[in-house]
């Protein structure tokens, strides 16, 4: 049994081959192999990811006539060989597909799919080949009459001969029917490639001609009238001439393309390669795979990884797992109950890593990080061999020996039930020594076991960590969830008790094991419970820290705004005071100058004094107006400061108040107050201004108020109560899915705009548009519209199991 059989990769290869339509692509699937070349693996992954994007986002990529003609091209390299008519038709169709692929990948935007673009740049096709084919054969695979002048002349003669044959044979059939020599309902038919008429056996000699066949009952003979025999002979000769001319046309075409067979072979390799990459992308969509982060070093940091074959068969039952192996922790020892998923987890690690290094996208979150290993080694299952006289344990020991011969820091080993199959103490000792040697070599690995001594290795080997397959002790069933950081219990006594094992036998067994061992198992369970409690409290602390950070940021923002406003007011006051002083000085100087010029005459002096008095009154009025404006600005500033400080103090005081039914709460980020009318777990139903809303508890702040404050703003809002009622009613009946199937483009776009407006009004963040698949025209129009809509943040196709390309999921701003 090969490593691919042990991991289940053989089934992945079968699924991939089934997605191919090109024979050469199927051979590529068979030749696909594990690679430790970082650049090659990354290139294969990126090509597949680019094609996955094409399948999800594009509609114009060709999807048929991925025909493999490489064998035919090899045959045509031999002199005097001629392409067959059927092969010529396949050549016509497949060259059209190649041309469409090249046009798609070489269009004006090469950055969108750069690696596929680079692949297409290597293909060169002579357009003269396609033109020559289109002159010879039509889109139904028939040779054109005008493919050559000789063929046109031959087919015209054949048409005339067939017309003469039809006239003669219908004349004889009419005569036979009239004389009663032919059976009722007799019609012209074909026997041995000749046109004949049915004759009653008793009258077969009434018309001269050749008998070609007779019925099973021998009551009907099929006769070719003598008048038609010669015409049919001429027609047959013309058919032979037609075939010779067609062969001559095909031979000329073959001679024309023979010098270009290398370019054609390269083009058909490109077509097969595209079909192979497309098959990998299709399989990735089926298994919900993505392109992770790949590093050239050895590491495993996976998030939400799933066993692909298990997911394919039982989508709803698969529990994803997280795993992290690096230089500090590079060996994971997984323990837990029987049938708890240890072996499945082990195989999943090997299969996913193997898929990646074969160039396949993998079933885990795209932020997962993968390293590149030189070798993946697995020892799993019963490998007993009668032919080689090997017991189960002996075969495992041979595998361990082979592992020690190749193991280094670039090796990933997967060992199932290590130490089992022999006397427990000896098997455990050998297993422990093996792991210590692999630890010293810094090899990466995942090991499953039930031995407590192996679980305890994590205490004295920093690079070894424990993992547990969790078990529900209340319902007594495995959870199939991997938890890293502590060892797991085998739950042997609990499982035995659950299936009704005799209690007295269990008590005796417990006595033999000893209380210390049972206490150890119970401590493992308690460790897991304590860890979950710590995680819960850590989550609460994180929420509290986030709230405090938001309050601090808000306080700092308001303080900065007040400082900026204060600076603006003082600056304006200084400028205005300077302007007043400048105007006063200018007036005084003008007055003194006037008095001097008038030489202190009475009337000019009096006039100057009056003007100065008027100017002084104007300055006084300006100063009074400035003082009033400054006082008002100061009052507004003090009000803002008072409100902000009061709000911050209220937030600090009220944030710790408990929230229960009847509490007056404030909605986070708003000045709106509401009353809690119902509690729903981590959410609460609140009522404000006769509007009921369901809001998460972390968005509500408890207050010490007994009633909802009624301010000027709330009194003004009462005038808009009917609008709120309409919105509330619309929210109750709003369906986040819009069905546009069967609608015209203009009608669909109008309905879509109204739908988006309603969603924005109701603060909906995600909507779904059902447009169907069909030819993809409606989907393309809708997505072009969404791309230019400013209210749309992003859009994507729905998950495959929920509708795929037939539904577009839209996230609104």
PDB file of C-alpha atoms in Angstrom, residues 553-733:
ATOM      1  CA  UNK A 553     -10.465  57.901  22.752  1.00  0.00           C
ATOM      2  CA  UNK A 554     -13.799  59.749  22.887  1.00  0.00           C
ATOM      3  CA  UNK A 555     -12.642  61.864  25.855  1.00  0.00           C
ATOM      4  CA  UNK A 556      -9.394  62.769  24.146  1.00  0.00           C
ATOM      5  CA  UNK A 557     -11.229  63.679  20.952  1.00  0.00           C
ATOM      6  CA  UNK A 558     -13.671  65.978  22.763  1.00  0.00           C
ATOM      7  CA  UNK A 559     -10.849  67.601  24.753  1.00  0.00           C
ATOM      8  CA  UNK A 560      -8.926  68.306  21.578  1.00  0.00           C
ATOM      9  CA  UNK A 561     -12.028  69.808  19.958  1.00  0.00           C
ATOM     10  CA  UNK A 562     -12.504  72.145  22.942  1.00  0.00           C
ATOM     11  CA  UNK A 563      -8.876  73.234  22.837  1.00  0.00           C
ATOM     12  CA  UNK A 564      -9.141  73.946  19.115  1.00  0.00           C
ATOM     13  CA  UNK A 565     -12.338  75.971  19.633  1.00  0.00           C
ATOM     14  CA  UNK A 566     -10.782  77.941  22.484  1.00  0.00           C
ATOM     15  CA  UNK A 567      -7.777  78.798  20.338  1.00  0.00           C
ATOM     16  CA  UNK A 568     -10.029  79.967  17.489  1.00  0.00           C
ATOM     17  CA  UNK A 569     -12.069  82.231  19.809  1.00  0.00           C
ATOM     18  CA  UNK A 570      -8.995  83.814  21.425  1.00  0.00           C
ATOM     19  CA  UNK A 571      -7.319  84.349  18.087  1.00  0.00           C
ATOM     20  CA  UNK A 572     -10.399  86.060  16.693  1.00  0.00           C
ATOM     21  CA  UNK A 573     -10.654  88.275  19.820  1.00  0.00           C
ATOM     22  CA  UNK A 574      -7.021  89.332  19.570  1.00  0.00           C
ATOM     23  CA  UNK A 575      -7.368  90.212  15.898  1.00  0.00           C
ATOM     24  CA  UNK A 576     -10.536  92.222  16.547  1.00  0.00           C
ATOM     25  CA  UNK A 577      -8.959  94.124  19.489  1.00  0.00           C
ATOM     26  CA  UNK A 578      -5.935  94.957  17.378  1.00  0.00           C
ATOM     27  CA  UNK A 579      -8.244  96.243  14.647  1.00  0.00           C
ATOM     28  CA  UNK A 580     -10.168  98.431  17.145  1.00  0.00           C
ATOM     29  CA  UNK A 581      -6.952  99.961  18.521  1.00  0.00           C
ATOM     30  CA  UNK A 582      -5.675 100.620  15.021  1.00  0.00           C
ATOM     31  CA  UNK A 583      -8.934 102.355  14.023  1.00  0.00           C
ATOM     32  CA  UNK A 584      -8.896 104.487  17.215  1.00  0.00           C
ATOM     33  CA  UNK A 585      -5.317 105.574  16.670  1.00  0.00           C
ATOM     34  CA  UNK A 586      -6.053 106.462  13.080  1.00  0.00           C
ATOM     35  CA  UNK A 587      -9.059 108.576  14.125  1.00  0.00           C
ATOM     36  CA  UNK A 588      -7.063 110.470  16.789  1.00  0.00           C
ATOM     37  CA  UNK A 589      -4.269 111.213  14.352  1.00  0.00           C
ATOM     38  CA  UNK A 590      -6.734 112.457  11.751  1.00  0.00           C
ATOM     39  CA  UNK A 591      -8.403 114.744  14.352  1.00  0.00           C
ATOM     40  CA  UNK A 592      -5.110 116.232  15.544  1.00  0.00           C
ATOM     41  CA  UNK A 593      -4.098 116.807  11.955  1.00  0.00           C
ATOM     42  CA  UNK A 594      -7.382 118.625  11.232  1.00  0.00           C
ATOM     43  CA  UNK A 595      -6.981 120.879  14.276  1.00  0.00           C
ATOM     44  CA  UNK A 596      -3.465 121.813  13.291  1.00  0.00           C
ATOM     45  CA  UNK A 597      -4.501 122.593   9.739  1.00  0.00           C
ATOM     46  CA  UNK A 598      -7.387 124.794  10.953  1.00  0.00           C
ATOM     47  CA  UNK A 599      -5.068 126.545  13.422  1.00  0.00           C
ATOM     48  CA  UNK A 600      -7.454 125.947  16.250  1.00  0.00           C
ATOM     49  CA  UNK A 601     -10.351 127.834  14.662  1.00  0.00           C
ATOM     50  CA  UNK A 602     -13.589 127.380  16.555  1.00  0.00           C
ATOM     51  CA  UNK A 603     -15.830 125.827  13.905  1.00  0.00           C
ATOM     52  CA  UNK A 604     -13.360 123.294  12.456  1.00  0.00           C
ATOM     53  CA  UNK A 605     -12.341 122.336  15.999  1.00  0.00           C
ATOM     54  CA  UNK A 606     -15.959 121.799  17.000  1.00  0.00           C
ATOM     55  CA  UNK A 607     -16.571 119.755  13.877  1.00  0.00           C
ATOM     56  CA  UNK A 608     -13.484 117.602  14.577  1.00  0.00           C
ATOM     57  CA  UNK A 609     -14.632 117.021  18.164  1.00  0.00           C
ATOM     58  CA  UNK A 610     -18.062 115.912  16.931  1.00  0.00           C
ATOM     59  CA  UNK A 611     -16.540 113.514  14.429  1.00  0.00           C
ATOM     60  CA  UNK A 612     -14.258 112.094  17.114  1.00  0.00           C
ATOM     61  CA  UNK A 613     -17.216 111.675  19.464  1.00  0.00           C
ATOM     62  CA  UNK A 614     -19.199 109.842  16.782  1.00  0.00           C
ATOM     63  CA  UNK A 615     -16.258 107.567  16.066  1.00  0.00           C
ATOM     64  CA  UNK A 616     -15.854 106.855  19.788  1.00  0.00           C
ATOM     65  CA  UNK A 617     -19.535 105.890  20.021  1.00  0.00           C
ATOM     66  CA  UNK A 618     -19.148 103.559  17.021  1.00  0.00           C
ATOM     67  CA  UNK A 619     -16.078 101.932  18.599  1.00  0.00           C
ATOM     68  CA  UNK A 620     -17.967 101.532  21.871  1.00  0.00           C
ATOM     69  CA  UNK A 621     -20.865  99.849  20.045  1.00  0.00           C
ATOM     70  CA  UNK A 622     -18.445  97.530  18.194  1.00  0.00           C
ATOM     71  CA  UNK A 623     -16.751  96.632  21.472  1.00  0.00           C
ATOM     72  CA  UNK A 624     -20.115  95.912  23.117  1.00  0.00           C
ATOM     73  CA  UNK A 625     -21.149  93.684  20.183  1.00  0.00           C
ATOM     74  CA  UNK A 626     -17.796  91.874  20.348  1.00  0.00           C
ATOM     75  CA  UNK A 627     -18.159  91.344  24.113  1.00  0.00           C
ATOM     76  CA  UNK A 628     -21.645  89.880  23.636  1.00  0.00           C
ATOM     77  CA  UNK A 629     -20.471  87.521  20.877  1.00  0.00           C
ATOM     78  CA  UNK A 630     -17.460  86.462  22.941  1.00  0.00           C
ATOM     79  CA  UNK A 631     -19.706  85.787  25.962  1.00  0.00           C
ATOM     80  CA  UNK A 632     -22.050  83.680  23.852  1.00  0.00           C
ATOM     81  CA  UNK A 633     -19.139  81.699  22.382  1.00  0.00           C
ATOM     82  CA  UNK A 634     -17.718  81.171  25.882  1.00  0.00           C
ATOM     83  CA  UNK A 635     -21.137  79.997  27.066  1.00  0.00           C
ATOM     84  CA  UNK A 636     -21.399  77.504  24.164  1.00  0.00           C
ATOM     85  CA  UNK A 637     -17.881  76.239  24.887  1.00  0.00           C
ATOM     86  CA  UNK A 638     -18.716  75.767  28.571  1.00  0.00           C
ATOM     87  CA  UNK A 639     -21.905  73.938  27.640  1.00  0.00           C
ATOM     88  CA  UNK A 640     -20.015  71.560  25.321  1.00  0.00           C
ATOM     89  CA  UNK A 641     -17.405  70.929  28.025  1.00  0.00           C
ATOM     90  CA  UNK A 642     -20.126  70.391  30.639  1.00  0.00           C
ATOM     91  CA  UNK A 643     -22.046  67.971  28.404  1.00  0.00           C
ATOM     92  CA  UNK A 644     -18.927  66.034  27.403  1.00  0.00           C
ATOM     93  CA  UNK A 645     -17.690  65.786  31.005  1.00  0.00           C
ATOM     94  CA  UNK A 646     -21.140  64.805  32.208  1.00  0.00           C
ATOM     95  CA  UNK A 647     -21.407  62.211  29.432  1.00  0.00           C
ATOM     96  CA  UNK A 648     -18.014  60.757  30.298  1.00  0.00           C
ATOM     97  CA  UNK A 649     -18.836  60.669  33.990  1.00  0.00           C
ATOM     98  CA  UNK A 650     -22.179  59.072  33.241  1.00  0.00           C
ATOM     99  CA  UNK A 651     -20.470  56.507  31.035  1.00  0.00           C
ATOM    100  CA  UNK A 652     -17.980  55.704  33.776  1.00  0.00           C
ATOM    101  CA  UNK A 653     -20.677  55.508  36.455  1.00  0.00           C
ATOM    102  CA  UNK A 654     -23.369  53.741  34.447  1.00  0.00           C
ATOM    103  CA  UNK A 655     -21.229  51.292  32.470  1.00  0.00           C
ATOM    104  CA  UNK A 656     -21.010  48.976  35.468  1.00  0.00           C
ATOM    105  CA  UNK A 657     -24.769  49.012  36.275  1.00  0.00           C
ATOM    106  CA  UNK A 658     -26.505  45.688  35.582  1.00  0.00           C
ATOM    107  CA  UNK A 659     -29.022  45.545  32.733  1.00  0.00           C
ATOM    108  CA  UNK A 660     -32.342  43.849  33.499  1.00  0.00           C
ATOM    109  CA  UNK A 661     -35.936  44.067  32.264  1.00  0.00           C
ATOM    110  CA  UNK A 662     -37.176  47.601  32.992  1.00  0.00           C
ATOM    111  CA  UNK A 663     -33.713  49.217  33.064  1.00  0.00           C
ATOM    112  CA  UNK A 664     -33.205  52.555  31.332  1.00  0.00           C
ATOM    113  CA  UNK A 665     -30.206  52.155  29.036  1.00  0.00           C
ATOM    114  CA  UNK A 666     -28.290  54.288  26.578  1.00  0.00           C
ATOM    115  CA  UNK A 667     -27.346  52.900  23.154  1.00  0.00           C
ATOM    116  CA  UNK A 668     -23.576  52.960  22.577  1.00  0.00           C
ATOM    117  CA  UNK A 669     -22.440  55.749  20.255  1.00  0.00           C
ATOM    118  CA  UNK A 670     -25.786  57.625  20.512  1.00  0.00           C
ATOM    119  CA  UNK A 671     -27.522  60.019  22.901  1.00  0.00           C
ATOM    120  CA  UNK A 672     -30.727  57.927  22.665  1.00  0.00           C
ATOM    121  CA  UNK A 673     -32.197  56.384  25.824  1.00  0.00           C
ATOM    122  CA  UNK A 674     -34.421  53.297  25.780  1.00  0.00           C
ATOM    123  CA  UNK A 675     -36.127  50.900  28.171  1.00  0.00           C
ATOM    124  CA  UNK A 676     -35.398  47.154  28.257  1.00  0.00           C
ATOM    125  CA  UNK A 677     -38.619  45.152  27.732  1.00  0.00           C
ATOM    126  CA  UNK A 678     -37.193  41.656  27.190  1.00  0.00           C
ATOM    127  CA  UNK A 679     -33.887  39.758  27.607  1.00  0.00           C
ATOM    128  CA  UNK A 680     -32.780  37.262  24.930  1.00  0.00           C
ATOM    129  CA  UNK A 681     -29.516  35.681  26.013  1.00  0.00           C
ATOM    130  CA  UNK A 682     -26.718  38.023  24.893  1.00  0.00           C
ATOM    131  CA  UNK A 683     -29.266  40.424  23.330  1.00  0.00           C
ATOM    132  CA  UNK A 684     -32.040  42.629  24.682  1.00  0.00           C
ATOM    133  CA  UNK A 685     -35.284  44.000  23.214  1.00  0.00           C
ATOM    134  CA  UNK A 686     -35.466  47.755  23.938  1.00  0.00           C
ATOM    135  CA  UNK A 687     -38.162  50.342  23.227  1.00  0.00           C
ATOM    136  CA  UNK A 688     -37.562  53.987  22.390  1.00  0.00           C
ATOM    137  CA  UNK A 689     -40.045  56.426  20.870  1.00  0.00           C
ATOM    138  CA  UNK A 690     -42.505  53.511  20.394  1.00  0.00           C
ATOM    139  CA  UNK A 691     -39.922  51.632  18.315  1.00  0.00           C
ATOM    140  CA  UNK A 692     -38.725  48.225  19.424  1.00  0.00           C
ATOM    141  CA  UNK A 693     -35.246  47.030  18.531  1.00  0.00           C
ATOM    142  CA  UNK A 694     -33.150  43.944  19.322  1.00  0.00           C
ATOM    143  CA  UNK A 695     -29.608  45.035  20.256  1.00  0.00           C
ATOM    144  CA  UNK A 696     -26.581  43.164  21.602  1.00  0.00           C
ATOM    145  CA  UNK A 697     -25.958  43.723  25.300  1.00  0.00           C
ATOM    146  CA  UNK A 698     -22.408  44.937  24.670  1.00  0.00           C
ATOM    147  CA  UNK A 699     -23.903  47.938  22.809  1.00  0.00           C
ATOM    148  CA  UNK A 700     -26.086  49.002  25.779  1.00  0.00           C
ATOM    149  CA  UNK A 701     -24.947  51.062  28.782  1.00  0.00           C
ATOM    150  CA  UNK A 702     -26.889  50.830  32.037  1.00  0.00           C
ATOM    151  CA  UNK A 703     -28.024  54.121  33.663  1.00  0.00           C
ATOM    152  CA  UNK A 704     -29.392  55.089  37.059  1.00  0.00           C
ATOM    153  CA  UNK A 705     -32.376  56.883  35.491  1.00  0.00           C
ATOM    154  CA  UNK A 706     -35.884  55.769  36.405  1.00  0.00           C
ATOM    155  CA  UNK A 707     -37.603  57.145  33.284  1.00  0.00           C
ATOM    156  CA  UNK A 708     -36.571  57.917  29.738  1.00  0.00           C
ATOM    157  CA  UNK A 709     -35.547  61.641  29.593  1.00  0.00           C
ATOM    158  CA  UNK A 710     -37.826  63.774  27.410  1.00  0.00           C
ATOM    159  CA  UNK A 711     -35.921  66.639  25.828  1.00  0.00           C
ATOM    160  CA  UNK A 712     -36.601  69.110  23.077  1.00  0.00           C
ATOM    161  CA  UNK A 713     -35.245  66.745  20.472  1.00  0.00           C
ATOM    162  CA  UNK A 714     -37.538  63.892  21.574  1.00  0.00           C
ATOM    163  CA  UNK A 715     -40.544  66.270  21.445  1.00  0.00           C
ATOM    164  CA  UNK A 716     -39.589  67.196  17.910  1.00  0.00           C
ATOM    165  CA  UNK A 717     -39.216  63.523  17.026  1.00  0.00           C
ATOM    166  CA  UNK A 718     -42.816  62.880  17.977  1.00  0.00           C
ATOM    167  CA  UNK A 719     -43.831  64.773  14.848  1.00  0.00           C
ATOM    168  CA  UNK A 720     -42.106  62.086  12.806  1.00  0.00           C
ATOM    169  CA  UNK A 721     -43.725  59.156  14.663  1.00  0.00           C
ATOM    170  CA  UNK A 722     -45.638  58.013  11.593  1.00  0.00           C
ATOM    171  CA  UNK A 723     -42.393  57.810   9.622  1.00  0.00           C
ATOM    172  CA  UNK A 724     -40.836  55.674  12.343  1.00  0.00           C
ATOM    173  CA  UNK A 725     -43.906  53.434  12.340  1.00  0.00           C
ATOM    174  CA  UNK A 726     -43.596  52.975   8.575  1.00  0.00           C
ATOM    175  CA  UNK A 727     -39.928  52.072   8.896  1.00  0.00           C
ATOM    176  CA  UNK A 728     -40.667  49.669  11.725  1.00  0.00           C
ATOM    177  CA  UNK A 729     -43.392  47.986   9.656  1.00  0.00           C
ATOM    178  CA  UNK A 730     -41.095  47.778   6.631  1.00  0.00           C
ATOM    179  CA  UNK A 731     -38.404  46.144   8.789  1.00  0.00           C
ATOM    180  CA  UNK A 732     -40.852  43.400   9.831  1.00  0.00           C
ATOM    181  CA  UNK A 733     -41.708  42.472   6.248  1.00  0.00           C
TER     182      UNK A 733
END
